[in-house]
PDB file of C-alpha atoms in Angstrom:
ATOM      1  CA  MET U  17      -2.326  -6.947  16.069  1.00 90.00           C
ATOM      2  CA  ALA U  18      -1.607  -9.978  18.229  1.00 92.00           C
ATOM      3  CA  ALA U  19       2.123  -9.619  17.510  1.00 94.00           C
ATOM      4  CA  PHE U  20       2.179  -5.909  18.354  1.00 91.00           C
ATOM      5  CA  THR U  21       0.243  -6.441  21.588  1.00 94.00           C
ATOM      6  CA  VAL U  22       2.648  -9.138  22.786  1.00 95.00           C
ATOM      7  CA  VAL U  23       5.516  -6.728  22.002  1.00 93.00           C
ATOM      8  CA  ASP U  24       3.787  -4.067  24.124  1.00 93.00           C
ATOM      9  CA  THR U  25       3.432  -6.585  26.948  1.00 95.00           C
ATOM     10  CA  ILE U  26       7.143  -7.419  26.750  1.00 94.00           C
ATOM     11  CA  THR U  27       8.041  -3.713  26.695  1.00 92.00           C
ATOM     12  CA  LYS U  28       6.027  -3.053  29.832  1.00 93.00           C
ATOM     13  CA  ALA U  29       7.515  -6.130  31.538  1.00 92.00           C
ATOM     14  CA  VAL U  30      11.178  -5.184  30.886  1.00 93.00           C
ATOM     15  CA  SER U  31      10.691  -1.477  31.621  1.00 90.00           C
ATOM     16  CA  SER U  32      11.593  -2.187  35.259  1.00 88.00           C
ATOM     17  CA  GLU U  33      15.128  -3.093  34.107  1.00 90.00           C
ATOM     18  CA  MET U  34      15.784  -0.588  31.312  1.00 92.00           C
ATOM     19  CA  ASN U  35      14.479   2.758  30.048  1.00 93.00           C
ATOM     20  CA  ILE U  36      12.523   3.023  26.816  1.00 94.00           C
ATOM     21  CA  GLY U  37      15.563   4.245  24.878  1.00 95.00           C
ATOM     22  CA  GLN U  38      17.450   1.088  25.806  1.00 95.00           C
ATOM     23  CA  VAL U  39      14.404  -1.034  25.008  1.00 94.00           C
ATOM     24  CA  MET U  40      14.176   0.540  21.547  1.00 94.00           C
ATOM     25  CA  LEU U  41      17.920   0.115  20.977  1.00 94.00           C
ATOM     26  CA  VAL U  42      18.276  -3.505  22.140  1.00 93.00           C
ATOM     27  CA  ARG U  43      15.074  -4.696  20.515  1.00 91.00           C
ATOM     28  CA  GLY U  44      15.928  -2.742  17.388  1.00 91.00           C
ATOM     29  CA  LEU U  45      19.378  -4.284  17.022  1.00 93.00           C
ATOM     30  CA  PHE U  46      17.851  -7.754  17.049  1.00 92.00           C
ATOM     31  CA  ALA U  47      15.167  -6.639  14.601  1.00 89.00           C
ATOM     32  CA  VAL U  48      17.603  -4.931  12.202  1.00 92.00           C
ATOM     33  CA  LEU U  49      19.646  -8.133  11.879  1.00 91.00           C
ATOM     34  CA  LEU U  50      16.539 -10.182  11.175  1.00 89.00           C
ATOM     35  CA  VAL U  51      14.948  -7.743   8.745  1.00 87.00           C
ATOM     36  CA  ALA U  52      18.202  -7.014   6.869  1.00 91.00           C
ATOM     37  CA  ALA U  53      18.902 -10.725   6.376  1.00 91.00           C
ATOM     38  CA  PHE U  54      15.346 -11.345   5.227  1.00 86.00           C
ATOM     39  CA  ALA U  55      15.377  -8.331   2.889  1.00 88.00           C
ATOM     40  CA  HIS U  56      18.691  -9.441   1.358  1.00 89.00           C
ATOM     41  CA  GLN U  57      17.354 -12.964   0.842  1.00 88.00           C
ATOM     42  CA  GLN U  58      14.204 -11.588  -0.839  1.00 86.00           C
ATOM     43  CA  GLY U  59      16.133  -9.096  -2.994  1.00 88.00           C
ATOM     44  CA  ALA U  60      14.239  -6.214  -1.384  1.00 86.00           C
ATOM     45  CA  LEU U  61      17.200  -3.932  -0.633  1.00 87.00           C
ATOM     46  CA  ARG U  62      17.154  -0.507  -2.264  1.00 86.00           C
ATOM     47  CA  PRO U  63      19.459   2.572  -2.176  1.00 84.00           C
ATOM     48  CA  LEU U  64      19.448   4.508   1.103  1.00 79.00           C
ATOM     49  CA  HIS U  65      18.411   7.714  -0.676  1.00 81.00           C
ATOM     50  CA  THR U  66      14.939   6.131  -0.819  1.00 80.00           C
ATOM     51  CA  LEU U  67      14.595   7.556   2.686  1.00 79.00           C
ATOM     52  CA  MET U  68      14.597  11.032   1.122  1.00 84.00           C
ATOM     53  CA  LEU U  69      11.274  10.387  -0.596  1.00 88.00           C
ATOM     54  CA  ARG U  70       8.708  12.494   1.230  1.00 90.00           C
ATOM     55  CA  PRO U  71       6.172   9.719   1.977  1.00 91.00           C
ATOM     56  CA  VAL U  72       8.932   7.434   3.280  1.00 90.00           C
ATOM     57  CA  ALA U  73      10.425  10.197   5.440  1.00 91.00           C
ATOM     58  CA  LEU U  74       6.986  11.076   6.842  1.00 93.00           C
ATOM     59  CA  ARG U  75       6.302   7.435   7.626  1.00 93.00           C
ATOM     60  CA  VAL U  76       9.609   7.146   9.462  1.00 92.00           C
ATOM     61  CA  LEU U  77       8.934  10.372  11.392  1.00 95.00           C
ATOM     62  CA  GLY U  78       5.501   9.118  12.377  1.00 95.00           C
ATOM     63  CA  GLU U  79       6.903   5.768  13.470  1.00 94.00           C
ATOM     64  CA  ILE U  80       9.620   7.325  15.637  1.00 95.00           C
ATOM     65  CA  GLY U  81       7.275   9.828  17.293  1.00 96.00           C
ATOM     66  CA  GLY U  82       4.565   7.237  17.758  1.00 95.00           C
ATOM     67  CA  THR U  83       6.950   4.680  19.248  1.00 94.00           C
ATOM     68  CA  ILE U  84       8.513   7.038  21.790  1.00 95.00           C
ATOM     69  CA  SER U  85       5.221   8.577  22.947  1.00 95.00           C
ATOM     70  CA  PHE U  86       3.385   5.239  23.043  1.00 94.00           C
ATOM     71  CA  MET U  87       6.110   3.413  24.958  1.00 94.00           C
ATOM     72  CA  THR U  88       6.343   6.232  27.501  1.00 93.00           C
ATOM     73  CA  ALA U  89       2.587   6.054  28.060  1.00 93.00           C
ATOM     74  CA  LEU U  90       2.682   2.261  28.154  1.00 92.00           C
ATOM     75  CA  VAL U  91       5.169   2.202  31.022  1.00 92.00           C
ATOM     76  CA  HIS U  92       2.921   4.399  33.202  1.00 90.00           C
ATOM     77  CA  LEU U  93      -0.581   3.232  32.195  1.00 89.00           C
ATOM     78  CA  PRO U  94      -2.380  -0.135  32.253  1.00 90.00           C
ATOM     79  CA  LEU U  95      -1.899  -2.037  29.001  1.00 91.00           C
ATOM     80  CA  ALA U  96      -5.628  -2.080  28.210  1.00 90.00           C
ATOM     81  CA  ASN U  97      -6.021   1.682  28.773  1.00 89.00           C
ATOM     82  CA  THR U  98      -3.141   2.536  26.456  1.00 91.00           C
ATOM     83  CA  SER U  99      -4.436   0.162  23.804  1.00 89.00           C
ATOM     84  CA  ALA U 100      -7.968   1.554  24.123  1.00 89.00           C
ATOM     85  CA  ILE U 101      -6.781   5.113  23.439  1.00 90.00           C
ATOM     86  CA  LEU U 102      -4.812   3.853  20.444  1.00 88.00           C
ATOM     87  CA  GLN U 103      -8.043   2.434  19.014  1.00 85.00           C
ATOM     88  CA  ALA U 104      -8.946   6.009  18.069  1.00 88.00           C
ATOM     89  CA  LEU U 105      -6.291   5.733  15.338  1.00 86.00           C
ATOM     90  CA  PRO U 106      -8.671   4.724  12.496  1.00 81.00           C
ATOM     91  CA  LEU U 107     -10.866   7.739  13.274  1.00 84.00           C
ATOM     92  CA  ALA U 108      -7.750   9.936  13.361  1.00 88.00           C
ATOM     93  CA  ILE U 109      -6.802   8.586   9.932  1.00 84.00           C
ATOM     94  CA  THR U 110     -10.264   9.504   8.610  1.00 82.00           C
ATOM     95  CA  LEU U 111      -9.871  12.974  10.115  1.00 86.00           C
ATOM     96  CA  GLY U 112      -6.404  13.355   8.600  1.00 85.00           C
ATOM     97  CA  ALA U 113      -7.618  12.192   5.191  1.00 81.00           C
ATOM     98  CA  ALA U 114     -10.359  14.842   5.305  1.00 82.00           C
ATOM     99  CA  VAL U 115      -8.236  17.727   6.586  1.00 83.00           C
ATOM    100  CA  ILE U 116      -4.860  17.015   4.945  1.00 79.00           C
ATOM    101  CA  LEU U 117      -5.701  14.986   1.839  1.00 73.00           C
ATOM    102  CA  ARG U 118      -9.017  16.800   1.235  1.00 76.00           C
ATOM    103  CA  GLU U 119     -10.910  13.537   0.885  1.00 76.00           C
ATOM    104  CA  PRO U 120     -14.701  13.967   1.145  1.00 77.00           C
ATOM    105  CA  VAL U 121     -16.146  13.007   4.538  1.00 77.00           C
ATOM    106  CA  GLY U 122     -19.901  13.189   5.078  1.00 79.00           C
ATOM    107  CA  TRP U 123     -21.729  14.248   8.224  1.00 80.00           C
ATOM    108  CA  ARG U 124     -22.203  10.651   9.342  1.00 83.00           C
ATOM    109  CA  ARG U 125     -18.462   9.971   9.484  1.00 81.00           C
ATOM    110  CA  TRP U 126     -17.861  13.367  11.095  1.00 84.00           C
ATOM    111  CA  SER U 127     -20.383  12.299  13.740  1.00 88.00           C
ATOM    112  CA  ALA U 128     -18.446   9.048  14.221  1.00 86.00           C
ATOM    113  CA  ILE U 129     -15.217  11.021  14.693  1.00 84.00           C
ATOM    114  CA  VAL U 130     -16.862  13.233  17.338  1.00 89.00           C
ATOM    115  CA  ALA U 131     -18.288  10.169  19.105  1.00 89.00           C
ATOM    116  CA  GLY U 132     -14.853   8.546  19.088  1.00 86.00           C
ATOM    117  CA  LEU U 133     -13.354  11.675  20.626  1.00 86.00           C
ATOM    118  CA  ILE U 134     -15.963  11.502  23.387  1.00 90.00           C
ATOM    119  CA  GLY U 135     -14.950   7.891  24.005  1.00 87.00           C
ATOM    120  CA  VAL U 136     -11.296   8.941  24.303  1.00 87.00           C
ATOM    121  CA  LEU U 137     -12.222  11.688  26.778  1.00 85.00           C
ATOM    122  CA  ILE U 138     -14.102   9.149  28.893  1.00 86.00           C
ATOM    123  CA  ILE U 139     -10.954   7.019  29.098  1.00 84.00           C
ATOM    124  CA  VAL U 140      -8.572   9.938  29.656  1.00 81.00           C
ATOM    125  CA  ARG U 141     -10.926  11.661  32.148  1.00 77.00           C
ATOM    126  CA  PRO U 142      -9.389  15.152  32.004  1.00 69.00           C
ATOM    127  CA  GLY U 143      -9.926  17.135  35.195  1.00 60.00           C
ATOM    128  CA  LEU U 144     -11.134  14.101  37.186  1.00 58.00           C
ATOM    129  CA  ALA U 145      -9.427  12.125  39.926  1.00 57.00           C
ATOM    130  CA  GLY U 146      -8.714   9.238  37.551  1.00 57.00           C
ATOM    131  CA  PHE U 147      -6.804  11.471  35.116  1.00 64.00           C
ATOM    132  CA  ASN U 148      -3.246  10.437  34.276  1.00 74.00           C
ATOM    133  CA  GLN U 149      -1.111  12.913  32.310  1.00 82.00           C
ATOM    134  CA  PHE U 150       0.552  10.040  30.480  1.00 87.00           C
ATOM    135  CA  ALA U 151      -2.769   9.404  28.744  1.00 87.00           C
ATOM    136  CA  LEU U 152      -2.045  12.584  26.786  1.00 89.00           C
ATOM    137  CA  LEU U 153       1.123  10.943  25.453  1.00 92.00           C
ATOM    138  CA  ALA U 154      -1.023   8.075  24.191  1.00 92.00           C
ATOM    139  CA  LEU U 155      -3.069  10.684  22.287  1.00 91.00           C
ATOM    140  CA  VAL U 156       0.141  12.166  20.858  1.00 94.00           C
ATOM    141  CA  SER U 157       1.042   8.659  19.719  1.00 95.00           C
ATOM    142  CA  VAL U 158      -2.299   8.420  17.895  1.00 93.00           C
ATOM    143  CA  ALA U 159      -1.474  11.599  15.947  1.00 94.00           C
ATOM    144  CA  PHE U 160       1.986  10.335  14.970  1.00 96.00           C
ATOM    145  CA  CYS U 161       0.623   6.924  13.939  1.00 93.00           C
ATOM    146  CA  ALA U 162      -2.061   8.559  11.803  1.00 92.00           C
ATOM    147  CA  LEU U 163       0.695  10.466  10.002  1.00 93.00           C
ATOM    148  CA  ARG U 164       2.582   7.194   9.534  1.00 92.00           C
ATOM    149  CA  ASP U 165      -0.372   5.330   8.036  1.00 88.00           C
ATOM    150  CA  LEU U 166      -1.456   8.170   5.758  1.00 90.00           C
ATOM    151  CA  ALA U 167       2.110   8.426   4.456  1.00 91.00           C
ATOM    152  CA  THR U 168       2.268   4.659   3.885  1.00 87.00           C
ATOM    153  CA  ARG U 169      -0.540   4.930   1.352  1.00 83.00           C
ATOM    154  CA  ARG U 170       1.535   7.459  -0.651  1.00 87.00           C
ATOM    155  CA  ILE U 171       4.711   5.366  -0.924  1.00 89.00           C
ATOM    156  CA  PRO U 172       5.367   4.281  -4.537  1.00 88.00           C
ATOM    157  CA  ALA U 173       4.405   0.671  -5.217  1.00 84.00           C
ATOM    158  CA  LYS U 174       7.868  -0.075  -6.659  1.00 86.00           C
ATOM    159  CA  ILE U 175       9.432   0.150  -3.171  1.00 88.00           C
ATOM    160  CA  PRO U 176       9.128  -3.277  -1.461  1.00 88.00           C
ATOM    161  CA  SER U 177       7.253  -3.389   1.838  1.00 84.00           C
ATOM    162  CA  LEU U 178      10.153  -5.303   3.367  1.00 85.00           C
ATOM    163  CA  PHE U 179      12.565  -2.463   2.585  1.00 89.00           C
ATOM    164  CA  ILE U 180      10.171   0.031   4.191  1.00 88.00           C
ATOM    165  CA  THR U 181      10.150  -2.226   7.246  1.00 85.00           C
ATOM    166  CA  LEU U 182      13.972  -2.198   7.274  1.00 89.00           C
ATOM    167  CA  LEU U 183      14.158   1.596   7.020  1.00 89.00           C
ATOM    168  CA  THR U 184      11.617   1.962   9.799  1.00 89.00           C
ATOM    169  CA  THR U 185      13.449  -0.485  12.042  1.00 89.00           C
ATOM    170  CA  VAL U 186      16.859   1.139  11.505  1.00 92.00           C
ATOM    171  CA  THR U 187      15.627   4.671  12.179  1.00 93.00           C
ATOM    172  CA  VAL U 188      13.596   3.711  15.269  1.00 93.00           C
ATOM    173  CA  THR U 189      16.642   1.848  16.625  1.00 94.00           C
ATOM    174  CA  ALA U 190      18.818   4.905  16.024  1.00 95.00           C
ATOM    175  CA  ALA U 191      16.229   7.068  17.798  1.00 96.00           C
ATOM    176  CA  GLY U 192      16.396   4.735  20.794  1.00 95.00           C
ATOM    177  CA  GLY U 193      20.165   5.156  20.918  1.00 95.00           C
ATOM    178  CA  ALA U 194      19.787   8.949  20.695  1.00 95.00           C
ATOM    179  CA  ILE U 195      17.478   9.166  23.729  1.00 95.00           C
ATOM    180  CA  LEU U 196      19.292   6.497  25.769  1.00 93.00           C
ATOM    181  CA  VAL U 197      21.639   8.831  27.677  1.00 91.00           C
ATOM    182  CA  PRO U 198      19.075  11.569  28.462  1.00 92.00           C
ATOM    183  CA  LEU U 199      16.802   8.903  29.956  1.00 91.00           C
ATOM    184  CA  GLY U 200      19.419   7.560  32.344  1.00 89.00           C
ATOM    185  CA  GLY U 201      21.986   5.709  30.257  1.00 90.00           C
ATOM    186  CA  TRP U 202      22.759   2.037  29.815  1.00 91.00           C
ATOM    187  CA  THR U 203      21.758  -0.594  32.393  1.00 91.00           C
ATOM    188  CA  PRO U 204      23.153  -4.144  32.014  1.00 92.00           C
ATOM    189  CA  PRO U 205      20.098  -6.260  31.106  1.00 89.00           C
ATOM    190  CA  SER U 206      19.409  -9.718  32.508  1.00 92.00           C
ATOM    191  CA  ALA U 207      19.460 -12.820  30.323  1.00 93.00           C
ATOM    192  CA  SER U 208      15.689 -13.114  30.530  1.00 93.00           C
ATOM    193  CA  ALA U 209      15.240  -9.490  29.421  1.00 92.00           C
ATOM    194  CA  LEU U 210      17.521 -10.070  26.431  1.00 93.00           C
ATOM    195  CA  GLY U 211      15.589 -13.189  25.500  1.00 93.00           C
ATOM    196  CA  LEU U 212      12.294 -11.315  25.678  1.00 94.00           C
ATOM    197  CA  GLN U 213      13.724  -8.515  23.553  1.00 92.00           C
ATOM    198  CA  ALA U 214      14.841 -11.020  20.913  1.00 92.00           C
ATOM    199  CA  LEU U 215      11.309 -12.453  20.874  1.00 94.00           C
ATOM    200  CA  ALA U 216       9.898  -8.934  20.577  1.00 92.00           C
ATOM    201  CA  ALA U 217      12.149  -8.313  17.559  1.00 89.00           C
ATOM    202  CA  VAL U 218      10.765 -11.367  15.774  1.00 90.00           C
ATOM    203  CA  LEU U 219       7.200 -10.322  16.561  1.00 92.00           C
ATOM    204  CA  LEU U 220       7.889  -6.765  15.360  1.00 83.00           C
ATOM    205  CA  LEU U 221       9.121  -8.116  12.029  1.00 82.00           C
ATOM    206  CA  ILE U 222       5.924 -10.127  11.678  1.00 88.00           C
ATOM    207  CA  GLY U 223       3.713  -7.219  12.728  1.00 87.00           C
ATOM    208  CA  TYR U 224       5.394  -4.593  10.545  1.00 77.00           C
ATOM    209  CA  GLN U 225       5.415  -6.768   7.462  1.00 79.00           C
ATOM    210  CA  CYS U 226       1.787  -7.777   7.874  1.00 85.00           C
ATOM    211  CA  ILE U 227       0.433  -4.268   8.472  1.00 82.00           C
ATOM    212  CA  ILE U 228       2.442  -2.623   5.684  1.00 77.00           C
ATOM    213  CA  SER U 229       1.436  -5.311   3.182  1.00 80.00           C
ATOM    214  CA  ALA U 230      -2.200  -5.048   4.262  1.00 84.00           C
ATOM    215  CA  LEU U 231      -2.298  -1.252   3.988  1.00 76.00           C
ATOM    216  CA  ARG U 232      -0.639  -1.223   0.580  1.00 76.00           C
ATOM    217  CA  SER U 233      -2.582  -4.061  -1.050  1.00 77.00           C
ATOM    218  CA  GLY U 234      -5.986  -3.921   0.640  1.00 72.00           C
ATOM    219  CA  ASP U 235      -8.783  -1.424   0.993  1.00 70.00           C
ATOM    220  CA  ILE U 236      -7.908   0.610   4.088  1.00 66.00           C
ATOM    221  CA  SER U 237     -11.551   0.589   5.195  1.00 63.00           C
ATOM    222  CA  ALA U 238     -11.455  -3.214   5.146  1.00 70.00           C
ATOM    223  CA  VAL U 239      -8.081  -3.512   6.869  1.00 76.00           C
ATOM    224  CA  ALA U 240      -8.502  -0.922   9.613  1.00 70.00           C
ATOM    225  CA  PRO U 241     -11.314  -2.608  11.636  1.00 75.00           C
ATOM    226  CA  PHE U 242      -8.963  -5.484  12.446  1.00 82.00           C
ATOM    227  CA  ARG U 243      -6.950  -3.046  14.561  1.00 78.00           C
ATOM    228  CA  TYR U 244      -9.654  -3.329  17.198  1.00 83.00           C
ATOM    229  CA  SER U 245      -8.663  -6.916  17.916  1.00 87.00           C
ATOM    230  CA  ALA U 246      -5.599  -5.441  19.658  1.00 88.00           C
ATOM    231  CA  LEU U 247      -7.883  -4.191  22.437  1.00 88.00           C
ATOM    232  CA  LEU U 248      -9.069  -7.722  23.172  1.00 88.00           C
ATOM    233  CA  TRP U 249      -5.493  -8.974  23.260  1.00 91.00           C
ATOM    234  CA  ALA U 250      -4.471  -6.079  25.520  1.00 92.00           C
ATOM    235  CA  MET U 251      -7.278  -6.724  28.013  1.00 91.00           C
ATOM    236  CA  LEU U 252      -6.441 -10.440  28.130  1.00 92.00           C
ATOM    237  CA  LEU U 253      -2.659 -10.023  28.456  1.00 93.00           C
ATOM    238  CA  GLY U 254      -3.016  -7.106  30.871  1.00 92.00           C
ATOM    239  CA  TYR U 255      -5.032  -9.329  33.184  1.00 92.00           C
ATOM    240  CA  LEU U 256      -2.893 -12.467  32.803  1.00 93.00           C
ATOM    241  CA  VAL U 257       0.519 -10.787  33.044  1.00 92.00           C
ATOM    242  CA  PHE U 258      -0.026  -7.690  35.199  1.00 91.00           C
ATOM    243  CA  GLY U 259      -3.306  -8.429  36.960  1.00 91.00           C
ATOM    244  CA  ASP U 260      -4.970  -5.304  35.520  1.00 89.00           C
ATOM    245  CA  VAL U 261      -8.770  -5.297  35.536  1.00 88.00           C
ATOM    246  CA  PRO U 262     -10.319  -2.599  33.285  1.00 85.00           C
ATOM    247  CA  ASP U 263     -12.731  -0.304  35.128  1.00 85.00           C
ATOM    248  CA  ALA U 264     -16.207   0.600  33.910  1.00 88.00           C
ATOM    249  CA  MET U 265     -15.137   3.988  32.490  1.00 88.00           C
ATOM    250  CA  MET U 266     -12.408   2.382  30.388  1.00 87.00           C
ATOM    251  CA  VAL U 267     -14.779  -0.266  29.040  1.00 89.00           C
ATOM    252  CA  LEU U 268     -17.440   2.370  28.254  1.00 92.00           C
ATOM    253  CA  GLY U 269     -14.980   4.682  26.483  1.00 88.00           C
ATOM    254  CA  ALA U 270     -13.419   1.812  24.537  1.00 88.00           C
ATOM    255  CA  SER U 271     -16.860   0.567  23.456  1.00 90.00           C
ATOM    256  CA  ILE U 272     -17.804   4.015  22.135  1.00 91.00           C
ATOM    257  CA  ILE U 273     -14.505   4.275  20.215  1.00 88.00           C
ATOM    258  CA  VAL U 274     -14.875   0.821  18.658  1.00 87.00           C
ATOM    259  CA  LEU U 275     -18.543   1.266  17.697  1.00 89.00           C
ATOM    260  CA  SER U 276     -17.965   4.723  16.210  1.00 87.00           C
ATOM    261  CA  GLY U 277     -14.950   3.438  14.298  1.00 83.00           C
ATOM    262  CA  LEU U 278     -16.850   0.473  12.908  1.00 83.00           C
ATOM    263  CA  TYR U 279     -19.671   2.770  11.810  1.00 85.00           C
ATOM    264  CA  ALA U 280     -17.179   5.065  10.078  1.00 80.00           C
ATOM    265  CA  PHE U 281     -15.748   2.065   8.214  1.00 76.00           C
ATOM    266  CA  TYR U 282     -19.244   0.973   7.244  1.00 79.00           C
ATOM    267  CA  ARG U 283     -19.978   4.417   5.796  1.00 76.00           C
ATOM    268  CA  GLU U 284     -16.646   4.398   3.981  1.00 71.00           C
ATOM    269  CA  ARG U 285     -17.444   1.076   2.343  1.00 71.00           C
ATOM    270  CA  ILE U 286     -20.947   1.984   1.144  1.00 73.00           C
ATOM    271  CA  ARG U 287     -19.993   5.500  -0.024  1.00 65.00           C
ATOM    272  CA  PRO U 288     -18.855   4.346  -3.519  1.00 59.00           C
ATOM    273  CA  LEU U 289     -22.083   2.334  -3.873  1.00 56.00           C
ATOM    274  CA  THR U 290     -24.137   5.374  -2.882  1.00 56.00           C
ATOM    275  CA  ALA U 291     -22.331   7.572  -5.405  1.00 55.00           C
ATOM    276  CA  ARG U 292     -22.820   4.979  -8.130  1.00 56.00           C
ATOM    277  CA  TRP U 293     -26.541   4.760  -7.416  1.00 52.00           C
ATOM    278  CA  GLN U 294     -26.922   8.533  -7.541  1.00 55.00           C
ATOM    279  CA  ARG U 295     -25.117   8.683 -10.888  1.00 59.00           C
ATOM    280  CA  ASN U 296     -27.397   6.020 -12.344  1.00 61.00           C
ATOM    281  CA  HIS U 297     -30.546   7.571 -10.847  1.00 57.00           C
ATOM    282  CA  PRO U 298     -30.282  11.365 -11.246  1.00 54.00           C
ATOM    283  CA  ALA U 299     -33.875  11.827 -10.074  1.00 54.00           C
ATOM    284  CA  CYS U 300     -32.833  10.763  -6.565  1.00 52.00           C
ATOM    285  CA  ARG U 301     -32.190  13.480  -4.058  1.00 51.00           C
ATOM    286  CA  PRO U 302     -28.690  13.562  -2.470  1.00 48.00           C
ATOM    287  CA  THR U 303     -30.175  12.602   0.893  1.00 47.00           C
ATOM    288  CA  GLY U 304     -31.800   9.437  -0.384  1.00 45.00           C
ATOM    289  CA  CYS U 305     -34.416   7.879  -2.642  1.00 45.00           C
ATOM    290  CA  ASP U 306     -37.973   6.885  -1.996  1.00 41.00           C
ATOM    291  CA  GLN U 307     -37.688   3.410  -0.534  1.00 41.00           C
ATOM    292  CA  ARG U 308     -40.526   2.288  -2.763  1.00 38.00           C
ATOM    293  CA  ARG U 309     -38.129   2.664  -5.687  1.00 39.00           C
ATOM    294  CA  GLY U 310     -36.061  -0.147  -4.192  1.00 39.00           C
ATOM    295  CA  SER U 311     -32.738   1.574  -3.518  1.00 37.00           C
ATOM    296  CA  PRO U 312     -30.506  -0.970  -1.739  1.00 36.00           C
ATOM    297  CA  TYR U 313     -27.944   1.699  -0.838  1.00 31.00           C
ATOM    298  CA  LEU U 314     -29.651   4.886   0.267  1.00 32.00           C
ATOM    299  CA  ARG U 315     -32.061   3.608   2.877  1.00 32.00           C
ATOM    300  CA  SER U 316     -29.766   4.706   5.694  1.00 32.00           C
TER     301      SER U 316
END
């Protein structure tokens, strides 16, 4: 999360010199060289037709859509605001798992999803003077990223995470080249901008590899809460680099999103324990047991 937030800061900083298509292309070229060399050294290269696997293709689609929409929003919104809206991603993943994957979601987690949506609306402020239409693009990015993360869980374990990172990097770089001309064409970058883009490429490699490995090897309900640390990094870097001070509405909305997300993760973690207790104690009602019977799981 720290790596991704520094990359976002660099993207916002160099956006005055180049459009987002050029940023994606230049940064991507650096990243492709790094990731390809690393993948070759680790023996992680696989045939290109791996991209035709549905989960891999969906992940790539989600990454491209999420990158373009997020970067566009990032250029026009304060760093902390964009990051705060993106914190709704874990709740969007829970929603997607319930609607698309038909995973069971109880009323408590549905309540957390609704509360998180309210938090997003507080930040976006539709219909009010503080509304910025680019906040809607940040919401679009959340939807694409949810698709990406749900697809990541479906990728066969035999495909190395590093190769998935390489495929993602190559396709996002190609997408940057495709939108370069419509967004204004090539602008000769300064030496400092190139240096920052090279740094961003290294940080992207670190971020991608860490998040893919975490999602594939760890419990998603344990991994996902760490996403919220990105908001702290965004508030700090937004203030230090751009002088942005979050307003009260942004802090309130972000707090609601984070608290509702953490509660949803808590419910996700205790759900297997609750089900196990109910199986072992059939006399218990689905809504809970008499606390005098000592249930450590159903008291909530």
